[in-house]
CSV table of C-alpha atoms in Angstrom, one decimal:
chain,number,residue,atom,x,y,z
J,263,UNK,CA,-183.4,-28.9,7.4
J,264,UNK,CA,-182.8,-27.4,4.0
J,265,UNK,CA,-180.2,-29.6,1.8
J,266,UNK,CA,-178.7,-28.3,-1.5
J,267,UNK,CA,-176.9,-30.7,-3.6
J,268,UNK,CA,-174.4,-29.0,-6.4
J,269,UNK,CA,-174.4,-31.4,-9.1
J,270,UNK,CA,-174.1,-32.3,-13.1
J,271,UNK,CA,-176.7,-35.1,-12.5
J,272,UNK,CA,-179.6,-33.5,-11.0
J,273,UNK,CA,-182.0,-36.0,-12.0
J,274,UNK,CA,-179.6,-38.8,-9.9
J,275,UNK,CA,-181.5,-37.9,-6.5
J,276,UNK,CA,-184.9,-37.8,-7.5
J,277,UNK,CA,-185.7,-41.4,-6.9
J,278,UNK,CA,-184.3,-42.3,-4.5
J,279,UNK,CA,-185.1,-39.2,-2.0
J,280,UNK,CA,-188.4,-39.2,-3.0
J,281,UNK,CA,-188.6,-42.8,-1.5
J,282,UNK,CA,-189.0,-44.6,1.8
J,283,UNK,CA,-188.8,-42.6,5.0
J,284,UNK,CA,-186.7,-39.7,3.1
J,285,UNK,CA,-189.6,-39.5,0.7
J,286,UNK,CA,-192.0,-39.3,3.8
J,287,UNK,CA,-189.8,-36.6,5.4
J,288,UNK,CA,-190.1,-34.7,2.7
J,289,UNK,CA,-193.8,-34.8,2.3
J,290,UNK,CA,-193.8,-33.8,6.1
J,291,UNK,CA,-191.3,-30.8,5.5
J,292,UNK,CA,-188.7,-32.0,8.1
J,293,UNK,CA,-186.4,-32.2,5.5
J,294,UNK,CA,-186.2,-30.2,2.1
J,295,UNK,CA,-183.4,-31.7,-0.4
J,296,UNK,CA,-183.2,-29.9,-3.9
J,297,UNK,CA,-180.7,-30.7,-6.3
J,298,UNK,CA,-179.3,-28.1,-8.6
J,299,UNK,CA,-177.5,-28.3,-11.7
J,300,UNK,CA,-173.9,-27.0,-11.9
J,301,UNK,CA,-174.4,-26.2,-15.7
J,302,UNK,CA,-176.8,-23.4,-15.0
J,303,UNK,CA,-173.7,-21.4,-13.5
J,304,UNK,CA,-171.3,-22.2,-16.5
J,305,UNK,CA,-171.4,-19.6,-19.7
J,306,UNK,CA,-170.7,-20.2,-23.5
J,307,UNK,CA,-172.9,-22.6,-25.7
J,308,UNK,CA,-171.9,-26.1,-24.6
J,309,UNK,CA,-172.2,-24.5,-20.5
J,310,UNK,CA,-168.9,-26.8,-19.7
J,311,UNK,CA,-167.7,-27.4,-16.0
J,312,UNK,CA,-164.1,-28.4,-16.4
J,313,UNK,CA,-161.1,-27.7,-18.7
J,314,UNK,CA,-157.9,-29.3,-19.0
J,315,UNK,CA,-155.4,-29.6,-15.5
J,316,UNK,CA,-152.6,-26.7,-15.7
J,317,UNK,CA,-149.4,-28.8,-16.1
J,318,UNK,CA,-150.7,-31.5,-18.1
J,319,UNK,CA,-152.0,-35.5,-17.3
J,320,UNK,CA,-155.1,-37.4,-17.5
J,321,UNK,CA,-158.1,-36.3,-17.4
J,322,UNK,CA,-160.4,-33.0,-16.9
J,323,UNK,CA,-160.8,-30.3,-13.8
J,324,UNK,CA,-164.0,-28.8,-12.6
J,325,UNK,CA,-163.6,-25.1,-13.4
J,326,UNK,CA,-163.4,-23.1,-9.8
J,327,UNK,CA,-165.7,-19.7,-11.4
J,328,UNK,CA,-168.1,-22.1,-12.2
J,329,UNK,CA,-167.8,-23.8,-8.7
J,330,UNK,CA,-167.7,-20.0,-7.1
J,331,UNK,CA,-171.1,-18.9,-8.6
J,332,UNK,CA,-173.0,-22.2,-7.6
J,333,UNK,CA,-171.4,-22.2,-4.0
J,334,UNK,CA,-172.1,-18.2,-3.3
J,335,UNK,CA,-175.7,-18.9,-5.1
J,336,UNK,CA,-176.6,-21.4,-2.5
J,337,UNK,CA,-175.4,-19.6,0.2
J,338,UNK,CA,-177.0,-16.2,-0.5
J,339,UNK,CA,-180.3,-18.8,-0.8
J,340,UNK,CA,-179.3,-20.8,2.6
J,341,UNK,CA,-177.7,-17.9,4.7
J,342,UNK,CA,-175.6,-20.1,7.4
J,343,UNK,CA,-175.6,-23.0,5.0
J,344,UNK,CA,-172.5,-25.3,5.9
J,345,UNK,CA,-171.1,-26.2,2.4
J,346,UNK,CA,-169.4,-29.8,2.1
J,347,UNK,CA,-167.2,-31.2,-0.2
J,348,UNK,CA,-167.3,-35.2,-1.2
J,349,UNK,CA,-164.2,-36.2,-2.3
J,350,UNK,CA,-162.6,-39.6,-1.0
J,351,UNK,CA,-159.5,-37.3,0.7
J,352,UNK,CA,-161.6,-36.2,3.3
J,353,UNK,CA,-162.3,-37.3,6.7
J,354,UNK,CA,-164.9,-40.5,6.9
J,355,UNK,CA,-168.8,-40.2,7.3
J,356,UNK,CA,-169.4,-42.0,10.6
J,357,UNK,CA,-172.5,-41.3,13.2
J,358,UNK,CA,-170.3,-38.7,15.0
J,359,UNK,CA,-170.0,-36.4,12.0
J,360,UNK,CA,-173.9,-37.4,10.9
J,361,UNK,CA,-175.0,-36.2,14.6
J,362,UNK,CA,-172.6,-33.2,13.9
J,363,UNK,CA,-174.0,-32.2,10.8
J,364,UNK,CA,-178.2,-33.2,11.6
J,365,UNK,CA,-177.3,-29.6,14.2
J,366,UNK,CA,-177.3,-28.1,10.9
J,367,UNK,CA,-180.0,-26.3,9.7
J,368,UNK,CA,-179.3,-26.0,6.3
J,369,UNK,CA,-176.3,-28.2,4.1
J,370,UNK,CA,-175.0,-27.8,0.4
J,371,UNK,CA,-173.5,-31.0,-1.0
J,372,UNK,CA,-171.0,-30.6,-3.6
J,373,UNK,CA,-170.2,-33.4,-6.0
J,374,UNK,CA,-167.3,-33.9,-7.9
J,375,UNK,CA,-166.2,-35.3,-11.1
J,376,UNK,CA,-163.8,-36.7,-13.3
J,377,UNK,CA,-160.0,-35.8,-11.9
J,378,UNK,CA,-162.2,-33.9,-9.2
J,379,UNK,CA,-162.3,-30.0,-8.4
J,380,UNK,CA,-159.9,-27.2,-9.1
J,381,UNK,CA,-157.9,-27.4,-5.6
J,382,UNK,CA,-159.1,-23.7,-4.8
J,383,UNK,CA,-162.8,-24.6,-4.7
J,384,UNK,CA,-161.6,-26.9,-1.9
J,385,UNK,CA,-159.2,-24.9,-0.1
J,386,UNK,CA,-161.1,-21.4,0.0
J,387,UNK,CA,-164.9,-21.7,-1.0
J,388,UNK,CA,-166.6,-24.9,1.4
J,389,UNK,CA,-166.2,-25.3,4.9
J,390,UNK,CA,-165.3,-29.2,5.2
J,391,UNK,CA,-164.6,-32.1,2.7
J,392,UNK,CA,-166.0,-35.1,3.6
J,393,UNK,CA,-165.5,-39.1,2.2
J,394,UNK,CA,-167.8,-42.2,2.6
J,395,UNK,CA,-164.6,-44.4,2.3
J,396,UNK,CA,-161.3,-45.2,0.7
J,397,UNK,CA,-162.4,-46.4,-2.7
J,398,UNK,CA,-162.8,-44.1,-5.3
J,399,UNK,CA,-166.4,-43.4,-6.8
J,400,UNK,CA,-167.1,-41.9,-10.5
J,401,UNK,CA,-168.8,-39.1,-8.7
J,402,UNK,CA,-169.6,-37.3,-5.3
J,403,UNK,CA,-173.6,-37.9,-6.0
J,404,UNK,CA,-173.2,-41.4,-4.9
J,405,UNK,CA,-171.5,-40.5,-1.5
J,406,UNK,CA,-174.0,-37.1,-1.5
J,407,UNK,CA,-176.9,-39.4,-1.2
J,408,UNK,CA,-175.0,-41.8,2.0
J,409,UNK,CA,-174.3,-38.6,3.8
J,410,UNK,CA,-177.8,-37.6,3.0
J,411,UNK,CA,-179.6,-40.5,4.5
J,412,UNK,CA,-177.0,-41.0,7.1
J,413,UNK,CA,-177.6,-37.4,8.2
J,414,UNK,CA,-181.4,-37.1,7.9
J,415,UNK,CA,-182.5,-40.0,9.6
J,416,UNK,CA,-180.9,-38.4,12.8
J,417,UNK,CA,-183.7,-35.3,12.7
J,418,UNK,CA,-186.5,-35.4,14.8
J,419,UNK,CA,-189.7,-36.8,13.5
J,420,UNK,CA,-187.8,-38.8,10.3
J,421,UNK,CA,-188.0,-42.0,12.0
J,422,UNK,CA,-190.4,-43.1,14.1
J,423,UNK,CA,-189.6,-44.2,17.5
J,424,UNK,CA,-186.8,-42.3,18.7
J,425,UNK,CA,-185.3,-45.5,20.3
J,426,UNK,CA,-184.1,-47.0,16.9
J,427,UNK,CA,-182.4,-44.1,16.2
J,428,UNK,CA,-180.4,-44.2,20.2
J,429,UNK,CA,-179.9,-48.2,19.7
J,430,UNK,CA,-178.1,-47.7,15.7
J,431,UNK,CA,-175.3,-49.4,14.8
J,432,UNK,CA,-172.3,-47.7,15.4
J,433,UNK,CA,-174.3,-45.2,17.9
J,434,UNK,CA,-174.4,-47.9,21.0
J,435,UNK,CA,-171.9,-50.8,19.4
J,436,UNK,CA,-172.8,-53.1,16.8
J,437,UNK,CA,-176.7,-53.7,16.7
J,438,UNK,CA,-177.9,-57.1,18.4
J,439,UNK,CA,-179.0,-60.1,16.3
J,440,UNK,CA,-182.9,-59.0,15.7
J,441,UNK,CA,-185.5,-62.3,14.9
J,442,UNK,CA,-188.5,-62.8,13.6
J,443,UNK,CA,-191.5,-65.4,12.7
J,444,UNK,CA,-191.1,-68.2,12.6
J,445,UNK,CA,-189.4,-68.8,15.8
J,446,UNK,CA,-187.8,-72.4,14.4
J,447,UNK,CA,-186.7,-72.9,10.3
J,448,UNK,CA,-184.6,-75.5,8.9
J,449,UNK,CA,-183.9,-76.5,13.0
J,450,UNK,CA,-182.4,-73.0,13.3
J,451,UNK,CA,-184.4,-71.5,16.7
J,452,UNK,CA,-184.6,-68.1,17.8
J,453,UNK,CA,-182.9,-67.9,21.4
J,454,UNK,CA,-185.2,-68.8,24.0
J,455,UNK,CA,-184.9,-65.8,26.3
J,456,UNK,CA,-186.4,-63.5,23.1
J,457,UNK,CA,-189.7,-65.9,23.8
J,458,UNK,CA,-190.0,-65.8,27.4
J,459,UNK,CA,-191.7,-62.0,27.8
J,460,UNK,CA,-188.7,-61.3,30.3
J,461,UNK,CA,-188.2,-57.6,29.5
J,462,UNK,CA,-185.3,-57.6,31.8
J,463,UNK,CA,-184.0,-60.0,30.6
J,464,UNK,CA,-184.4,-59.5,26.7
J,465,UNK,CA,-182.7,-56.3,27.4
J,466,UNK,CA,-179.6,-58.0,29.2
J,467,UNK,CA,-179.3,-60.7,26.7
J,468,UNK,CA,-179.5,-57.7,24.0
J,469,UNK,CA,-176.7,-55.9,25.4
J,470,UNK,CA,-174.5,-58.0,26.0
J,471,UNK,CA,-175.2,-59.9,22.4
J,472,UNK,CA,-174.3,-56.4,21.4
J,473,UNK,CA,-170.9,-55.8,23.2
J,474,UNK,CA,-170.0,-59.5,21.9
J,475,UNK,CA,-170.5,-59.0,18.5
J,476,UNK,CA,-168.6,-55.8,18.3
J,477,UNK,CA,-166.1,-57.1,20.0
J,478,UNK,CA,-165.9,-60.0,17.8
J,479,UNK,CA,-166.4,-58.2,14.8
J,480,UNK,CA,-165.4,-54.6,15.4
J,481,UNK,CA,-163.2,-54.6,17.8
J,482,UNK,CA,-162.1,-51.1,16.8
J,483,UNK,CA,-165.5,-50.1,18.1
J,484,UNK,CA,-165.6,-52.1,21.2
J,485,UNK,CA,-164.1,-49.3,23.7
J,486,UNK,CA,-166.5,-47.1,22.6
J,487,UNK,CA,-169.9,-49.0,22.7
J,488,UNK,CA,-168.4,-49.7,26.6
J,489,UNK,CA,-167.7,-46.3,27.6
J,490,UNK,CA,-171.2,-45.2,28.8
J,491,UNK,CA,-170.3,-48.1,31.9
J,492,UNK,CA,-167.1,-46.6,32.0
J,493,UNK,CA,-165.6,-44.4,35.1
J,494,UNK,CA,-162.9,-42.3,34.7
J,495,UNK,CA,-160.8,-41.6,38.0
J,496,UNK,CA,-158.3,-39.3,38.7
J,497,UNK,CA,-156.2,-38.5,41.5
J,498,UNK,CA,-155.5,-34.7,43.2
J,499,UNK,CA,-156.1,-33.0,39.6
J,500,UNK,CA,-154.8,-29.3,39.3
J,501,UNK,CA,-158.4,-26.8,39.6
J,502,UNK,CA,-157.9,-26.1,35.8
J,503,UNK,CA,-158.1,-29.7,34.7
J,504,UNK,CA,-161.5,-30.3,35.6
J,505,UNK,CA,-163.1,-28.4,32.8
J,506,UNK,CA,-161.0,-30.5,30.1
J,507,UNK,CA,-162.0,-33.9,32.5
J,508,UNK,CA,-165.4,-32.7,31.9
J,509,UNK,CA,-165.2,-32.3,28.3
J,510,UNK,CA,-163.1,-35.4,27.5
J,511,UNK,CA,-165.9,-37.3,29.9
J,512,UNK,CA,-169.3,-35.7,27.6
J,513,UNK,CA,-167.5,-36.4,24.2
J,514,UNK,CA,-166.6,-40.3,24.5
J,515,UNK,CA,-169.9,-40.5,26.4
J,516,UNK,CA,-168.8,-42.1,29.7
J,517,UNK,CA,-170.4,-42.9,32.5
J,518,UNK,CA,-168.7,-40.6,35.0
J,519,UNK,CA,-165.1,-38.4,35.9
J,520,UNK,CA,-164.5,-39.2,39.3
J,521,UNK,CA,-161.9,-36.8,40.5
J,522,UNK,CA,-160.2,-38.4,44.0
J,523,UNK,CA,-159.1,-35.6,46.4
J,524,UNK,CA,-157.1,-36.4,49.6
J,525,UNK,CA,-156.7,-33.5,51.1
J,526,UNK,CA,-160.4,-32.0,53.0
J,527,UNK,CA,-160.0,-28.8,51.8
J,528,UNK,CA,-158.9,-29.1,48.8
J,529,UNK,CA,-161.4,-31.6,48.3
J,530,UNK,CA,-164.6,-28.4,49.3
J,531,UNK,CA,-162.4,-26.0,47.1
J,532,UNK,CA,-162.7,-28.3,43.9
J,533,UNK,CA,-166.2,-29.6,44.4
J,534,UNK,CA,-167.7,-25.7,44.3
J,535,UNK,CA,-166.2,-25.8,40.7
J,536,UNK,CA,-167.2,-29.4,39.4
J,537,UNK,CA,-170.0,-29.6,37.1
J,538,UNK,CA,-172.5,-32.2,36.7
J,539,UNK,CA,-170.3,-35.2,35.1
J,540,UNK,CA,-167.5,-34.2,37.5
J,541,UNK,CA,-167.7,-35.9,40.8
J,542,UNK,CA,-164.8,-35.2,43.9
J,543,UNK,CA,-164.7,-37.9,46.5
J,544,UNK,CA,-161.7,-38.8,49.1
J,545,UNK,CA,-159.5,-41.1,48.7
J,546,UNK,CA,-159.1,-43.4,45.8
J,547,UNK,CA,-159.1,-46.7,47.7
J,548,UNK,CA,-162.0,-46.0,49.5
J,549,UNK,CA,-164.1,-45.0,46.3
J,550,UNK,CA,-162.8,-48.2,44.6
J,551,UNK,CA,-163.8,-50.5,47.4
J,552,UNK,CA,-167.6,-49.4,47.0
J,553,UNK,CA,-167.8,-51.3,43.3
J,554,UNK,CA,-166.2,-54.8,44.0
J,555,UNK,CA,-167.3,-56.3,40.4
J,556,UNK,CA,-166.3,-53.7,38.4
J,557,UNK,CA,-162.7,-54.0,36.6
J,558,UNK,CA,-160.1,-51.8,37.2
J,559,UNK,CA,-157.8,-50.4,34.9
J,560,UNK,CA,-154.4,-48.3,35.1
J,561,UNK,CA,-152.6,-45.7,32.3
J,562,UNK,CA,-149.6,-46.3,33.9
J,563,UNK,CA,-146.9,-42.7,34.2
J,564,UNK,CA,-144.3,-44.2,32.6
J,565,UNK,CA,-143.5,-47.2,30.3
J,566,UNK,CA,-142.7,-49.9,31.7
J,567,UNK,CA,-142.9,-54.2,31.5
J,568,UNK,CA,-146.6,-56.1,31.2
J,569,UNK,CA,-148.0,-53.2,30.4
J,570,UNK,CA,-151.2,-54.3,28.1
J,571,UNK,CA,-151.6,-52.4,24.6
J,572,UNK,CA,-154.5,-50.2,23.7
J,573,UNK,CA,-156.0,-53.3,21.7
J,574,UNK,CA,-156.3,-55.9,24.5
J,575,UNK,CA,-157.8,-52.4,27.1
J,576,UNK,CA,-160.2,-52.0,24.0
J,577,UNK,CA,-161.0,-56.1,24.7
J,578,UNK,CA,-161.4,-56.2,28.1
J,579,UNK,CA,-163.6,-52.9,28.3
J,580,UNK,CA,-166.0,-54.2,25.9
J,581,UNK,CA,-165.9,-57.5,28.2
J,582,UNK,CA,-167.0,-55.5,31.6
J,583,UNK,CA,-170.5,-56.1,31.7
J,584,UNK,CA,-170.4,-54.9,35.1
J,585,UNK,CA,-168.6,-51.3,34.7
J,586,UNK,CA,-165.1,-50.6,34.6
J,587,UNK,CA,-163.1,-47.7,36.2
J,588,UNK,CA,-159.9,-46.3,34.7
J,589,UNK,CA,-157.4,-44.6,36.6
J,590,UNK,CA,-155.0,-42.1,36.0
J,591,UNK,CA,-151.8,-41.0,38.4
J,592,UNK,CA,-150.3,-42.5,41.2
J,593,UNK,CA,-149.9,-45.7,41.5
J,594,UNK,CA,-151.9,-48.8,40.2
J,595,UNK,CA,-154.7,-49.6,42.1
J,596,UNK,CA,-154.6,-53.3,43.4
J,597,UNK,CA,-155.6,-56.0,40.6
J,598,UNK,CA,-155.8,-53.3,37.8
J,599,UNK,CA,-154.9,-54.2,34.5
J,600,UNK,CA,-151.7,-51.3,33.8
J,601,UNK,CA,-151.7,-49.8,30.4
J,602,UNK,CA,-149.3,-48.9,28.4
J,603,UNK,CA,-148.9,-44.8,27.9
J,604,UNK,CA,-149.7,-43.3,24.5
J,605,UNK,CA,-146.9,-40.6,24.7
J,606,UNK,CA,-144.0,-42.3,26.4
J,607,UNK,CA,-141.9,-39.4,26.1
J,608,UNK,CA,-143.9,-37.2,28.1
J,609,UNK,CA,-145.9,-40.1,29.9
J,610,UNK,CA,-147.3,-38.4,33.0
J,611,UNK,CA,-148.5,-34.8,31.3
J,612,UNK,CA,-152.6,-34.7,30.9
J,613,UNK,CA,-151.8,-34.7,26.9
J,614,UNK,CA,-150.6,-38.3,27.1
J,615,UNK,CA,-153.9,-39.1,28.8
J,616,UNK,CA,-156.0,-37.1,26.6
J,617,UNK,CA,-154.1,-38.5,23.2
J,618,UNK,CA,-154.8,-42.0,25.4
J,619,UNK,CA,-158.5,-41.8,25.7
J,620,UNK,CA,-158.9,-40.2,22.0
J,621,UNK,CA,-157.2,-43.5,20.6
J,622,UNK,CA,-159.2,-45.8,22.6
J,623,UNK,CA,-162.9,-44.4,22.3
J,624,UNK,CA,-162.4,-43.2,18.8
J,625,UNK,CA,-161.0,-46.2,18.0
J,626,UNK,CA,-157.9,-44.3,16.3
């Protein structure tokens, strides 16, 4: 991957990417970062890169010809490169948009500073803006370099085994509580199972220290560090909902879209048209009755009383060690949780399910 960082501070990056693993990425050309200094495209004597705001107030702008000639410079040099803002108005770095952006093959960073950019740099010259939080920095190079490790470590080849990368935190849940030598200090052991060579059972105690802690401590992310042991069922679905099932099933990662079909030939008609995550069975009921530990949950049609909010869902998915199914339409299957809708207005339409699953997985 080829990285281009705009900046004033060129010098900021050297350091620290030429360190560590990014510093060893570099040296094996799986990752090429160059930072380039935004004076070069500024003219007169003093080469300045910001003026005073039209209308008055604090503070200087960063010019937007200066800003053009750096962004179309890169671009001509990365053909295809996606260009990205930091400012702390833009959507947050998190390992969704790192995964989305290590499909790159080539990035140009562009760093802000003092009362930020002239709004037309943002609004017709880079493809995305992007934050590392809310809290405002002196500069993008700071949040630049985040993105930067945050995105690179995701290549193939930067880090070593593969599985650190799959097992991240934030990629499968918070990470599990990790020990080393000595296994006692200060009367403070290392959990016995971690000691015993049980594979299987290391693993277990792994994942379920990993649900526990997110839930504990993130319990924003605890419906999506469950949903790979999550089923999704829904009953007699029009043909031209299965694609969207299918989508909505690949993008929170779950475990399965199990689409229940009473009807025989309906049932043929829609499994010619399934794909691979999509699975058509008969009846609900009798698919249900063929996982007896797993938890059942309802998005109930229409509001209604004891329905649980998408918190305590969120809770009790990240609790189902065992799996959990969650039905949509019809009524609720016996000893499911029901759950509130997320559009009551227009409870039963395939939106209020999508908006639903959107808010719990993504945690929004």
């Amino acid at each position: 991957m080829n990285i281009r960082v705009l900046t004033i501070f060129p010098t900021f990056f050297s350091s620290c990417l030429g360190e560590g693993l990014l510093g060893k990425a570099a040296d094996k050309g799986l990752v090429n970062v160059a930072a380039v200094n935004l004076r070069d495209y500024a003219t007169g004597r003093h080469r300045p890169v910001d003026d005073v705001p039209y209308g008055g107030g604090a503070g200087m702008v960063m010019k937007v010809d200066v800003w053009a000639k750096a962004i179309e410079a890169a671009r001509r040099e990365l053909p295809g490169a996606r260009v990205v803002l930091l400012t702390p108005q833009g959507p947050k770095l998190d390992e969704q948009t790192a995964l989305r952006l290590a499909r790159e093959t080539s990035l140009v960073f562009c760093c802000g500073r003092y009362e930020g950019v002239d709004e037309r740099v943002a609004e017709h010259l880079v493809d995305e803006w992007l934050s590392i939080g809310d809290f405002v920095l002196t500069g993008g190079e700071p949040a630049a370099l985040a993105a930067i490790d945050a995105i690179a470590r995701k290549l193939p080849g930067v880090i070593g085994k593969a599985e650190s990368v799959e097992t991240d935190t934030f990629t499968a849940g918070l990470k599990h509580p990790a020990y080393t030598r000595p296994p006692e200090f200060r009367g403070w052991r290392v959990p016995e199972v971690l000691l015993g060579g049980n594979h299987a059972a290391i693993e277990d105690w792994r994942r379920r220290e990993s649900l526990a802690r997110t839930a504990r401590l993130r319990p924003d992310l605890a419906a999506g560090a469950a949903a790979s042991r999550v089923r999704l069922a829904v009953r007699d679905p029009e043909p031209w909902l299965l694609e969207p099932l299918a989508a909505a099933g690949r993008a929170y990662g779950l475990r399965e879209v199990v689409c229940a079909v009473v009807d025989p030939d309906r049932r043929r008609a829609l499994r010619e048209t399934a794909g691979d995550l999509v699975k058509v069975t008969g009846p609900l009921d009798a698919a249900l009755r063929k996982r007896p530990k797993e938890r059942l949950f309802h998005l109930a049609d229409r509001p209604g009383p004891g329905q649980a909010p998408l918190a305590e869902i969120a809770a009790r998915l990240a609790a189902a060690t065992d799996g959990a199914t969650i039905v949509w339409g019809g009524e609720p299957p016996r000893k499911a949780v029901s759950a509130a809708p997320a559009l009551p207005g227009e409870a039963a339409s395939p939106l209020a399910l999508f908006v639903w699953l959107e808010r719990l997985f993504s945690g929004r």
